[in-house]
Coordinates of C-alpha atoms in Angstrom, one line a residue:
M1 CA 38.8 -40.5 -43.8
K2 CA 36.9 -37.3 -44.5
K3 CA 34.0 -38.3 -42.2
F4 CA 36.3 -39.2 -39.3
I5 CA 38.1 -35.8 -39.6
L6 CA 34.8 -33.9 -39.6
I7 CA 33.6 -35.7 -36.5
T8 CA 36.9 -35.0 -34.8
L9 CA 36.6 -31.3 -35.7
L10 CA 33.1 -31.1 -34.2
I11 CA 34.4 -32.6 -30.9
L12 CA 37.4 -30.3 -30.8
I13 CA 35.3 -27.2 -31.3
N14 CA 33.0 -28.0 -28.4
C15 CA 35.6 -28.9 -25.8
K16 CA 35.4 -25.7 -23.8
E17 CA 37.6 -24.4 -21.0
K18 CA 36.1 -22.5 -18.0
I19 CA 37.6 -19.0 -18.2
K20 CA 36.4 -16.0 -16.3
N21 CA 34.5 -13.3 -18.1
N22 CA 34.3 -15.5 -21.3
S23 CA 30.9 -16.8 -22.5
T24 CA 30.5 -20.6 -22.6
D25 CA 28.2 -22.9 -24.5
G26 CA 25.9 -23.2 -21.5
E27 CA 25.1 -19.5 -21.7
N28 CA 23.3 -19.9 -25.1
K29 CA 20.4 -22.2 -25.4
N30 CA 20.5 -22.4 -29.2
L31 CA 24.2 -23.4 -29.1
N32 CA 23.3 -26.2 -26.5
K33 CA 20.4 -27.4 -28.7
A34 CA 22.7 -27.4 -31.8
R35 CA 25.3 -29.6 -29.9
E36 CA 22.6 -32.0 -28.7
F37 CA 21.2 -32.4 -32.3
R38 CA 24.7 -32.9 -33.7
E39 CA 25.6 -35.5 -31.1
S40 CA 22.4 -37.4 -32.1
S41 CA 23.5 -37.3 -35.8
N42 CA 20.7 -34.9 -36.7
E43 CA 22.9 -32.5 -38.7
D44 CA 20.0 -30.7 -40.4
S45 CA 18.5 -29.5 -37.1
A46 CA 22.0 -28.8 -35.7
Y47 CA 22.6 -26.5 -38.6
V48 CA 19.4 -24.5 -38.0
Y49 CA 20.3 -23.9 -34.3
Y50 CA 23.9 -23.1 -35.0
V51 CA 22.7 -20.3 -37.3
K52 CA 20.3 -19.1 -34.7
A53 CA 23.0 -19.1 -32.1
K54 CA 25.3 -17.2 -34.4
E55 CA 22.8 -14.4 -34.9
E56 CA 22.2 -14.1 -31.1
L57 CA 25.9 -14.1 -30.2
L58 CA 26.7 -11.5 -32.9
K59 CA 23.9 -9.3 -31.5
D60 CA 25.5 -9.7 -28.0
K61 CA 28.9 -8.9 -29.5
N62 CA 30.3 -12.3 -28.3
N63 CA 32.5 -12.7 -31.3
T64 CA 34.4 -15.8 -30.0
E65 CA 31.4 -17.9 -29.4
A66 CA 29.7 -16.6 -32.6
A67 CA 32.8 -17.8 -34.4
R68 CA 32.4 -21.2 -32.8
A69 CA 28.8 -21.5 -34.1
I70 CA 29.9 -20.4 -37.6
V71 CA 32.7 -22.9 -37.7
N72 CA 30.3 -25.7 -36.8
V73 CA 28.0 -24.4 -39.7
A74 CA 31.0 -24.6 -42.0
I75 CA 31.8 -28.2 -40.9
I76 CA 28.3 -29.4 -41.5
E77 CA 28.3 -27.8 -44.9
C78 CA 31.6 -29.5 -45.7
D79 CA 30.1 -32.8 -44.5
K80 CA 27.1 -32.3 -46.9
G81 CA 29.5 -31.6 -49.8
D82 CA 28.8 -27.8 -50.0
Y83 CA 32.5 -27.0 -50.0
H84 CA 32.4 -23.4 -51.4
S85 CA 29.8 -22.3 -48.8
S86 CA 31.8 -24.0 -46.1
I87 CA 35.0 -22.0 -47.0
T88 CA 32.9 -18.8 -47.1
N89 CA 31.6 -19.3 -43.6
S90 CA 35.1 -20.3 -42.3
I91 CA 36.5 -17.0 -43.7
E92 CA 33.7 -15.2 -41.8
A93 CA 34.6 -17.0 -38.6
E94 CA 38.3 -16.1 -39.1
K95 CA 37.5 -12.4 -39.2
L96 CA 35.8 -12.7 -35.7
L97 CA 38.8 -14.5 -34.1
K98 CA 41.0 -11.5 -33.8
N99 CA 42.1 -12.1 -30.2
K100 CA 44.4 -15.1 -30.9
K101 CA 45.9 -14.8 -27.4
D102 CA 42.7 -16.3 -25.9
S103 CA 42.9 -20.1 -25.6
N104 CA 39.3 -20.6 -26.7
A105 CA 39.9 -18.4 -29.8
L106 CA 43.1 -20.3 -30.6
K107 CA 41.3 -23.7 -30.3
I108 CA 38.4 -22.6 -32.6
A109 CA 40.9 -21.0 -35.1
S110 CA 42.9 -24.3 -35.3
S111 CA 39.7 -26.3 -36.0
N112 CA 38.6 -23.6 -38.5
Y113 CA 41.9 -23.8 -40.5
N114 CA 41.5 -27.6 -40.5
S115 CA 38.0 -27.3 -41.9
I116 CA 39.1 -25.0 -44.7
A117 CA 41.9 -27.5 -45.5
I118 CA 39.4 -30.4 -45.7
A119 CA 37.1 -28.4 -48.0
S120 CA 40.0 -27.3 -50.2
K121 CA 41.3 -30.9 -50.5
N122 CA 37.9 -32.1 -51.6
L123 CA 37.9 -29.3 -54.2
K124 CA 41.4 -30.7 -55.4
N125 CA 43.0 -27.4 -54.3
Y126 CA 45.9 -29.3 -52.7
S127 CA 48.3 -26.4 -52.2
Q128 CA 45.6 -24.4 -50.3
A129 CA 44.7 -27.4 -48.3
I130 CA 48.4 -27.9 -47.2
D131 CA 48.7 -24.2 -46.3
Y132 CA 45.7 -24.3 -44.0
Y133 CA 46.8 -27.6 -42.4
K134 CA 50.0 -25.8 -41.5
L135 CA 48.1 -22.9 -40.0
A136 CA 46.0 -25.4 -38.0
I137 CA 49.3 -26.8 -36.6
K138 CA 50.6 -23.3 -35.8
T139 CA 47.5 -22.4 -33.8
S140 CA 47.0 -25.8 -32.2
Q141 CA 47.4 -25.9 -28.4
K142 CA 47.7 -29.7 -28.1
E143 CA 50.5 -31.8 -29.6
I144 CA 48.2 -34.7 -30.2
D145 CA 46.0 -32.5 -32.5
S146 CA 49.1 -31.1 -34.3
L147 CA 50.4 -34.6 -35.0
A148 CA 47.0 -35.5 -36.5
F149 CA 47.2 -32.5 -38.8
Y150 CA 50.7 -33.7 -39.9
N151 CA 49.1 -37.0 -40.9
N152 CA 46.5 -35.0 -42.9
I153 CA 49.2 -33.1 -44.8
G154 CA 51.0 -36.4 -45.6
D155 CA 47.7 -37.8 -46.9
T156 CA 47.3 -34.8 -49.1
Y157 CA 50.8 -35.3 -50.6
L158 CA 50.0 -39.0 -51.0
E159 CA 46.9 -38.1 -53.1
Q160 CA 49.2 -36.0 -55.4
K161 CA 51.5 -39.1 -55.6
N162 CA 54.3 -37.1 -54.0
N163 CA 55.3 -40.1 -51.8
K164 CA 58.7 -38.9 -50.6
I165 CA 57.3 -35.7 -49.0
A166 CA 54.3 -37.6 -47.7
K167 CA 56.6 -40.0 -45.9
S168 CA 58.3 -37.2 -44.0
Y169 CA 55.0 -36.0 -42.6
F170 CA 53.8 -39.5 -41.7
K171 CA 57.1 -40.0 -39.7
I172 CA 56.4 -36.9 -37.7
A173 CA 52.7 -38.0 -37.1
L174 CA 54.1 -41.3 -35.6
K175 CA 55.1 -39.4 -32.5
T176 CA 51.5 -39.3 -31.4
T177 CA 50.4 -41.0 -28.1
D178 CA 46.9 -41.7 -29.5
S179 CA 46.8 -45.4 -30.6
I180 CA 44.3 -44.9 -33.5
D181 CA 46.2 -41.9 -34.9
F182 CA 49.5 -43.9 -34.6
A183 CA 48.0 -46.8 -36.5
R184 CA 46.7 -44.5 -39.2
A185 CA 50.1 -42.8 -39.6
L186 CA 51.8 -46.2 -39.6
N187 CA 49.4 -47.6 -42.3
N188 CA 49.9 -44.5 -44.4
L189 CA 53.7 -44.6 -44.1
A190 CA 53.8 -48.2 -45.2
K191 CA 51.5 -47.3 -48.2
A192 CA 53.8 -44.5 -49.2
N193 CA 56.8 -46.8 -49.0
F194 CA 55.5 -49.5 -51.3
L195 CA 54.0 -47.0 -53.7
E196 CA 57.5 -45.4 -54.0
N197 CA 59.4 -48.7 -54.0
P198 CA 57.5 -51.7 -55.4
S199 CA 60.1 -54.1 -53.9
Y200 CA 59.5 -52.8 -50.3
N201 CA 57.9 -55.4 -48.0
A202 CA 55.2 -53.4 -46.3
Y203 CA 53.4 -56.4 -44.8
P204 CA 55.0 -56.4 -41.2
V205 CA 54.2 -52.7 -40.8
L206 CA 50.7 -53.0 -42.2
E207 CA 50.0 -56.0 -40.0
K208 CA 51.1 -54.0 -36.9
A209 CA 48.7 -51.2 -37.8
L210 CA 45.9 -53.7 -38.4
L211 CA 46.5 -55.4 -35.0
I212 CA 46.3 -52.0 -33.2
R213 CA 43.0 -51.2 -34.9
M214 CA 41.6 -54.6 -34.1
R215 CA 42.4 -54.1 -30.4
Q216 CA 40.5 -50.8 -30.6
K217 CA 37.6 -52.6 -32.4
D218 CA 37.4 -49.7 -34.8
D219 CA 35.7 -51.1 -37.9
K220 CA 36.3 -48.0 -40.0
E221 CA 40.0 -48.1 -39.4
I222 CA 40.1 -51.9 -39.8
T223 CA 38.5 -51.5 -43.2
S224 CA 41.2 -49.0 -44.2
S225 CA 43.9 -51.5 -43.2
F226 CA 42.3 -54.3 -45.3
S227 CA 42.1 -51.9 -48.3
T228 CA 45.8 -51.0 -48.0
L229 CA 46.8 -54.7 -47.7
A230 CA 44.7 -55.5 -50.8
D231 CA 46.5 -52.8 -52.7
F232 CA 49.9 -54.0 -51.5
Y233 CA 49.2 -57.6 -52.7
F234 CA 47.3 -56.6 -55.8
K235 CA 50.2 -57.5 -58.2
R236 CA 52.4 -59.5 -55.8
N237 CA 49.8 -62.1 -54.7
P238 CA 46.3 -61.7 -56.2
K239 CA 44.9 -64.5 -54.0
K240 CA 45.9 -62.6 -50.8
S241 CA 44.7 -59.4 -52.3
L242 CA 41.3 -61.0 -53.0
F243 CA 41.2 -62.3 -49.4
Y244 CA 41.7 -58.9 -47.8
T245 CA 39.2 -57.3 -50.3
N246 CA 36.6 -59.9 -49.2
E247 CA 37.3 -59.1 -45.5
M248 CA 36.9 -55.4 -46.3
Y249 CA 33.6 -56.0 -48.1
K250 CA 32.2 -58.0 -45.2
I251 CA 32.9 -55.2 -42.7
A252 CA 31.5 -52.6 -45.1
L253 CA 28.3 -54.6 -45.4
K254 CA 28.0 -55.0 -41.7
N255 CA 28.5 -51.3 -41.1
K256 CA 26.2 -50.4 -44.0
N257 CA 29.0 -48.1 -45.3
P258 CA 28.3 -47.5 -49.1
D259 CA 31.6 -45.8 -49.8
D260 CA 33.6 -48.7 -48.5
Q261 CA 31.3 -51.2 -50.2
L262 CA 31.9 -49.4 -53.6
E263 CA 35.7 -49.4 -53.0
A264 CA 35.7 -53.2 -52.2
L265 CA 33.4 -54.1 -55.1
N266 CA 35.7 -52.1 -57.5
K267 CA 38.7 -54.3 -56.3
L268 CA 36.6 -57.5 -56.5
I269 CA 35.7 -56.7 -60.1
L270 CA 39.4 -56.6 -61.0
L271 CA 40.4 -59.6 -58.8
N272 CA 37.6 -62.1 -59.1
S273 CA 36.9 -63.0 -62.7
N274 CA 34.5 -65.9 -61.7
E275 CA 32.1 -63.5 -60.1
Y276 CA 32.7 -60.5 -62.4
S277 CA 29.1 -60.1 -63.6
L278 CA 27.7 -60.4 -60.1
N279 CA 30.1 -57.8 -58.6
F280 CA 29.7 -55.5 -61.6
S281 CA 25.9 -55.5 -61.2
R282 CA 26.2 -54.9 -57.4
Y283 CA 28.6 -52.0 -58.1
V284 CA 26.4 -50.3 -60.7
S285 CA 23.3 -50.7 -58.5
L286 CA 24.9 -49.4 -55.4
K287 CA 26.6 -46.5 -57.2
D288 CA 23.2 -45.4 -58.6
S289 CA 21.6 -45.7 -55.1
V290 CA 24.4 -43.8 -53.4
Q291 CA 24.3 -41.0 -56.0
N292 CA 20.5 -40.7 -55.8
A293 CA 20.6 -40.6 -52.0
R294 CA 23.3 -37.9 -51.9
N295 CA 21.5 -35.8 -54.5
N296 CA 18.3 -36.0 -52.5
D297 CA 20.2 -35.2 -49.3
F298 CA 22.0 -32.2 -50.9
Q299 CA 18.7 -30.9 -52.3
R300 CA 17.0 -31.2 -48.8
F301 CA 19.9 -29.5 -47.2
G302 CA 19.7 -26.7 -49.8
L303 CA 16.0 -26.2 -48.9
I304 CA 16.9 -26.0 -45.2
K305 CA 19.5 -23.4 -45.9
F306 CA 17.0 -21.4 -48.1
D307 CA 14.4 -21.5 -45.3
V308 CA 17.0 -20.4 -42.7
E309 CA 18.1 -17.5 -44.8
K310 CA 14.6 -16.5 -45.6
Q311 CA 13.7 -16.6 -41.9
K312 CA 16.8 -14.5 -41.1
R313 CA 15.8 -11.9 -43.6
S314 CA 12.2 -11.8 -42.4
N315 CA 13.4 -11.3 -38.8
Q316 CA 15.6 -8.5 -39.8
E317 CA 12.8 -6.8 -41.7
L318 CA 10.4 -7.3 -38.7
T319 CA 12.9 -5.8 -36.3
A320 CA 13.4 -2.7 -38.4
R321 CA 9.7 -2.1 -38.8
N322 CA 9.1 -2.4 -35.0
F323 CA 10.1 1.3 -34.8
Q324 CA 7.4 2.4 -37.1
Q325 CA 3.9 3.5 -36.1
N326 CA 1.1 1.1 -35.5
I327 CA -0.4 1.5 -38.9
G328 CA 3.0 0.7 -40.4
I329 CA 3.2 -2.5 -38.3
T330 CA -0.3 -3.5 -39.3
F331 CA 0.6 -3.0 -43.0
L332 CA 3.8 -5.1 -42.5
A333 CA 1.9 -7.9 -40.9
L334 CA -0.6 -8.0 -43.8
A335 CA 2.3 -7.9 -46.2
L336 CA 4.1 -10.8 -44.4
I337 CA 0.9 -12.9 -44.4
G338 CA 0.4 -12.2 -48.1
T339 CA 4.1 -13.0 -48.8
F340 CA 3.8 -16.2 -46.8
I341 CA 0.7 -17.4 -48.7
W342 CA 2.3 -16.5 -52.0
Y343 CA 5.5 -18.2 -51.1
R344 CA 3.7 -21.3 -49.9
K345 CA 1.7 -21.6 -53.1
R346 CA 4.8 -20.9 -55.2
R347 CA 6.7 -23.5 -53.3
Q348 CA 3.9 -26.1 -53.7
R349 CA 3.9 -25.4 -57.4
I350 CA 7.7 -25.7 -57.7
L351 CA 7.6 -28.9 -55.7
L352 CA 4.9 -30.3 -57.9
E353 CA 6.8 -29.3 -61.0
S354 CA 10.0 -30.9 -59.6
E355 CA 8.2 -34.1 -58.8
N356 CA 6.8 -34.3 -62.3
K357 CA 10.2 -33.6 -63.8
L358 CA 11.7 -36.2 -61.5
K359 CA 9.2 -38.9 -62.5
E360 CA 9.8 -38.1 -66.2
Q361 CA 13.6 -38.3 -65.7
Q362 CA 13.2 -41.6 -63.8
L363 CA 11.2 -43.1 -66.6
K364 CA 13.8 -41.8 -69.1
T365 CA 16.7 -43.1 -67.1
A366 CA 15.0 -46.5 -66.5
K367 CA 14.5 -46.8 -70.3
K368 CA 18.2 -45.9 -70.9
V369 CA 19.4 -48.4 -68.2
H370 CA 17.4 -51.1 -70.0
D371 CA 18.8 -50.2 -73.4
V372 CA 22.4 -49.5 -72.4
V373 CA 23.0 -51.8 -69.5
A374 CA 20.6 -54.8 -69.8
N375 CA 20.8 -55.2 -73.6
G376 CA 24.6 -54.3 -73.6
I377 CA 25.3 -57.1 -71.0
Y378 CA 23.0 -59.5 -72.9
Q379 CA 24.9 -58.8 -76.1
V380 CA 28.3 -59.5 -74.4
M381 CA 26.8 -62.8 -73.0
T382 CA 25.7 -63.7 -76.5
K383 CA 29.2 -63.1 -77.9
I384 CA 30.8 -65.2 -75.1
E385 CA 28.3 -68.0 -75.9
N386 CA 28.5 -67.8 -79.7
Q387 CA 32.1 -66.9 -80.5
G388 CA 34.7 -69.4 -79.4
S389 CA 37.6 -66.9 -79.9
F390 CA 36.0 -64.3 -77.6
N391 CA 38.5 -64.2 -74.7
K392 CA 38.5 -62.7 -71.2
E393 CA 40.2 -59.5 -72.3
Q394 CA 37.6 -58.8 -75.0
A395 CA 34.9 -59.5 -72.4
L396 CA 36.4 -57.0 -70.0
D397 CA 36.7 -54.4 -72.7
E398 CA 33.1 -54.9 -73.7
L399 CA 31.8 -54.8 -70.1
E400 CA 34.0 -51.7 -69.4
F401 CA 32.3 -50.0 -72.4
V402 CA 28.9 -50.9 -71.0
Y403 CA 30.0 -49.6 -67.6
E404 CA 31.2 -46.3 -69.1
K405 CA 28.0 -45.9 -71.0
S406 CA 26.0 -46.5 -67.8
R407 CA 27.9 -43.8 -66.0
D408 CA 27.3 -41.4 -68.9
I409 CA 23.5 -41.8 -68.7
S410 CA 23.0 -39.0 -66.2
Y411 CA 25.2 -36.7 -68.2
E412 CA 23.5 -37.2 -71.6
N413 CA 26.9 -37.6 -73.3
P414 CA 26.8 -38.1 -77.0
D415 CA 28.4 -41.2 -78.5
S416 CA 31.9 -40.2 -79.3
Q417 CA 33.1 -43.3 -81.1
D418 CA 34.6 -42.8 -84.5
E419 CA 33.4 -46.2 -85.8
K420 CA 31.2 -46.0 -88.9
F421 CA 27.5 -46.7 -88.2
N422 CA 27.1 -49.4 -90.8
E423 CA 30.1 -51.3 -89.3
K424 CA 28.5 -51.0 -85.8
I425 CA 25.3 -52.5 -87.2
S426 CA 27.1 -55.3 -88.9
K427 CA 29.0 -56.2 -85.7
L428 CA 25.8 -56.0 -83.6
V429 CA 23.9 -58.4 -85.9
A430 CA 26.9 -60.7 -86.2
S431 CA 27.3 -61.0 -82.4
F432 CA 24.1 -63.0 -82.2
K433 CA 25.3 -65.5 -84.8
N434 CA 26.2 -69.1 -83.6
D435 CA 25.9 -72.7 -84.7
E436 CA 22.1 -72.7 -84.3
I437 CA 21.3 -69.2 -85.4
K438 CA 22.5 -67.6 -88.7
T439 CA 22.2 -63.9 -89.1
F440 CA 22.4 -61.9 -92.3
T441 CA 22.5 -58.2 -93.4
V442 CA 21.6 -56.9 -96.8
G443 CA 22.2 -53.3 -98.0
N444 CA 24.0 -52.2 -94.9
Q445 CA 26.3 -49.7 -96.8
E446 CA 27.9 -46.6 -95.5
E447 CA 25.9 -44.6 -98.0
T448 CA 22.6 -45.9 -96.5
W449 CA 23.2 -44.0 -93.3
K450 CA 24.5 -40.7 -94.8
N451 CA 22.8 -37.6 -93.3
V452 CA 21.2 -39.7 -90.6
T453 CA 21.7 -37.7 -87.3
K454 CA 23.6 -39.2 -84.4
S455 CA 20.4 -39.2 -82.2
T456 CA 18.5 -41.1 -84.9
Q457 CA 21.4 -43.6 -85.2
T458 CA 21.4 -44.2 -81.5
E459 CA 17.6 -45.0 -81.6
I460 CA 18.1 -47.3 -84.6
Y461 CA 20.9 -49.1 -82.9
Q462 CA 18.8 -49.7 -79.8
I463 CA 15.9 -50.8 -81.9
I464 CA 17.9 -53.4 -83.8
R465 CA 19.5 -54.7 -80.6
E466 CA 16.0 -54.9 -79.0
L467 CA 14.8 -57.0 -82.0
L468 CA 17.8 -59.3 -81.7
V469 CA 17.4 -59.8 -78.0
N470 CA 13.7 -60.5 -78.4
M471 CA 14.5 -63.0 -81.2
K472 CA 17.2 -64.7 -79.0
K473 CA 14.8 -65.0 -76.0
H474 CA 11.5 -66.0 -77.7
S475 CA 11.5 -66.8 -81.4
E476 CA 13.3 -70.2 -81.6
A477 CA 14.5 -69.0 -85.0
N478 CA 17.6 -70.3 -86.8
N479 CA 17.6 -67.7 -89.7
V480 CA 17.4 -64.0 -89.2
V481 CA 17.7 -61.4 -92.0
F482 CA 18.0 -57.6 -91.8
K483 CA 17.5 -55.8 -95.1
F484 CA 18.3 -52.0 -95.4
E485 CA 17.4 -49.8 -98.3
K486 CA 17.3 -46.1 -98.8
I487 CA 14.7 -44.6 -101.2
N488 CA 15.0 -40.8 -101.6
N489 CA 14.6 -39.4 -98.1
L490 CA 13.2 -42.6 -96.6
I491 CA 15.0 -45.6 -95.0
N492 CA 13.3 -49.0 -94.8
I493 CA 14.4 -51.7 -92.5
N494 CA 12.9 -55.2 -93.1
Y495 CA 13.4 -57.8 -90.4
A496 CA 12.5 -61.5 -91.0
D497 CA 13.0 -64.7 -89.0
N498 CA 11.8 -68.3 -89.4
G499 CA 10.8 -68.7 -85.7
I500 CA 7.5 -69.7 -84.1
G501 CA 6.1 -66.2 -84.5
I502 CA 4.1 -64.3 -82.0
S503 CA 0.4 -63.3 -81.8
D504 CA -0.7 -59.7 -81.8
D505 CA -1.6 -59.7 -78.1
L506 CA 2.0 -60.8 -77.2
I507 CA 3.8 -58.2 -79.2
F508 CA 3.9 -55.7 -76.4
K509 CA 4.7 -58.3 -73.8
N510 CA 8.0 -59.3 -75.4
G511 CA 9.9 -56.1 -74.9
L512 CA 8.8 -54.6 -78.2
S513 CA 7.0 -51.7 -76.6
N514 CA 10.3 -49.8 -76.4
T515 CA 10.8 -50.4 -80.1
V516 CA 7.5 -48.9 -81.0
S517 CA 8.2 -45.9 -78.7
R518 CA 11.6 -45.3 -80.3
I519 CA 10.1 -45.4 -83.8
E520 CA 7.6 -42.8 -82.9
N521 CA 10.5 -40.6 -81.5
I522 CA 12.1 -40.5 -85.0
N523 CA 8.8 -39.9 -86.8
G524 CA 8.8 -43.4 -88.2
K525 CA 6.4 -46.2 -88.7
I526 CA 6.5 -49.9 -87.8
T527 CA 4.3 -52.8 -89.0
F528 CA 4.2 -56.5 -87.8
E529 CA 3.4 -59.5 -90.0
T530 CA 3.2 -62.6 -88.0
K531 CA 1.7 -66.0 -88.3
T532 CA 2.2 -68.6 -85.6
E533 CA 4.9 -71.2 -86.6
K534 CA 5.6 -69.2 -89.8
G535 CA 8.0 -66.7 -88.5
L536 CA 7.9 -62.9 -87.9
K537 CA 8.3 -60.1 -90.3
I538 CA 8.7 -56.5 -89.3
N539 CA 8.9 -53.4 -91.5
I540 CA 10.3 -50.1 -90.1
S541 CA 10.5 -46.9 -92.1
F542 CA 11.6 -43.4 -91.1
P543 CA 12.7 -40.2 -92.8
V544 CA 16.4 -39.4 -93.0
S545 CA 15.9 -35.9 -91.7

């Protein structure tokens, strides 16, 4: 929805009327170039030329067209997720639009208010968003645009779960003559009705909206209809809900729309228990990819803004110094060259440092994904396989925990569970027990782990789980024992199984390299005692503090 509104704003702003004695887009080359780049979806270059056009138009005291350029800058910033900067630029544009009797100024002002409303809504400042949507309606010169803004207000109230007020705005929006806007308002009204009244049969209205959108062959809008239908049938008829969710996912895949794919996968996880693991894996993978892509895009856009501002300041300084004597100009040129060289070297150094930090973070994140997600899911699979009483609800709870932990990876959140650490270890070891494999713990008392820091506990938990996963995959053991003992300030963990054992050259090929690395992180030591066909013994020791 946000993307559609932003595109609409960009079109509205550049629909110009031929009025005598008023500057038009054609009179400014940079404004023309910016529009061409925007129409070819090259928003980065469009941003640069809109800023250039703004500076030229302000210099020529053409405030109305300068405001047009600034509003476009604000819209691109909003599209990139830089909402605060977007609002700041919109306020600057508002100050330039003093002549509200001019039709061009009114049109730009209406679009500018709508831009502020969108940014405010994304910042969850709903009351401010509604106020600016109303200002957009007040200054709008076309009824079709005003009715679209009414729909936006209704959608804002719907996000606040104020369904009754939302319905009143959707009903007004239905007066539009635009078929796509009509279908959107119709779909939203039906959604507000069934959210307010669970017994309301929204299907006929939702079907009507869907048919209009299908005739228009607008995949984005069709996806929205399928999403609403899936929500409507979620509790009433899960099979139908699953059908519409699958249709939504197909179109999202065809259009390569990651946001719609994530929404559809989230519904599939809840609706299709047979493919839960597959859909969950797809969701997590796509979520990570989308977040990384947006982070990279935001950082790139930030550098572009930085370069534009730097160039702007450099131009201002150069213009001021043009009035000085020749010796002053020569000194300035040398200073600029030196500054450029320094800036270039500094930027190269910063980029190199950023790349090194990124690589380090990627390795750290990859390790955490392996520990938290891969081992976590494998542990849940083991519980399902080994414990006959392990039902679907428990599996969902376990997988939801893994999901939440995977989301927390980038935030470095500490483990906030209140469960005692010795109990967590006992449950972990017991989860690998079945008819073929017997697992035992000795000395796993609460006192054993007293004064052990949370970070060290986290490392130990991952180490034990790594050993259990490795045993399950490779050892063919049927007896596994963990013995814990605390001697003064030293904790010893002795692991033993009666499996086939592994040779020294295979130790680091069976996933145990992470274990060694973790032991080193807590200043501990690890030794392996293995003889082929006589089992594996591992001793781990580390200081309590």
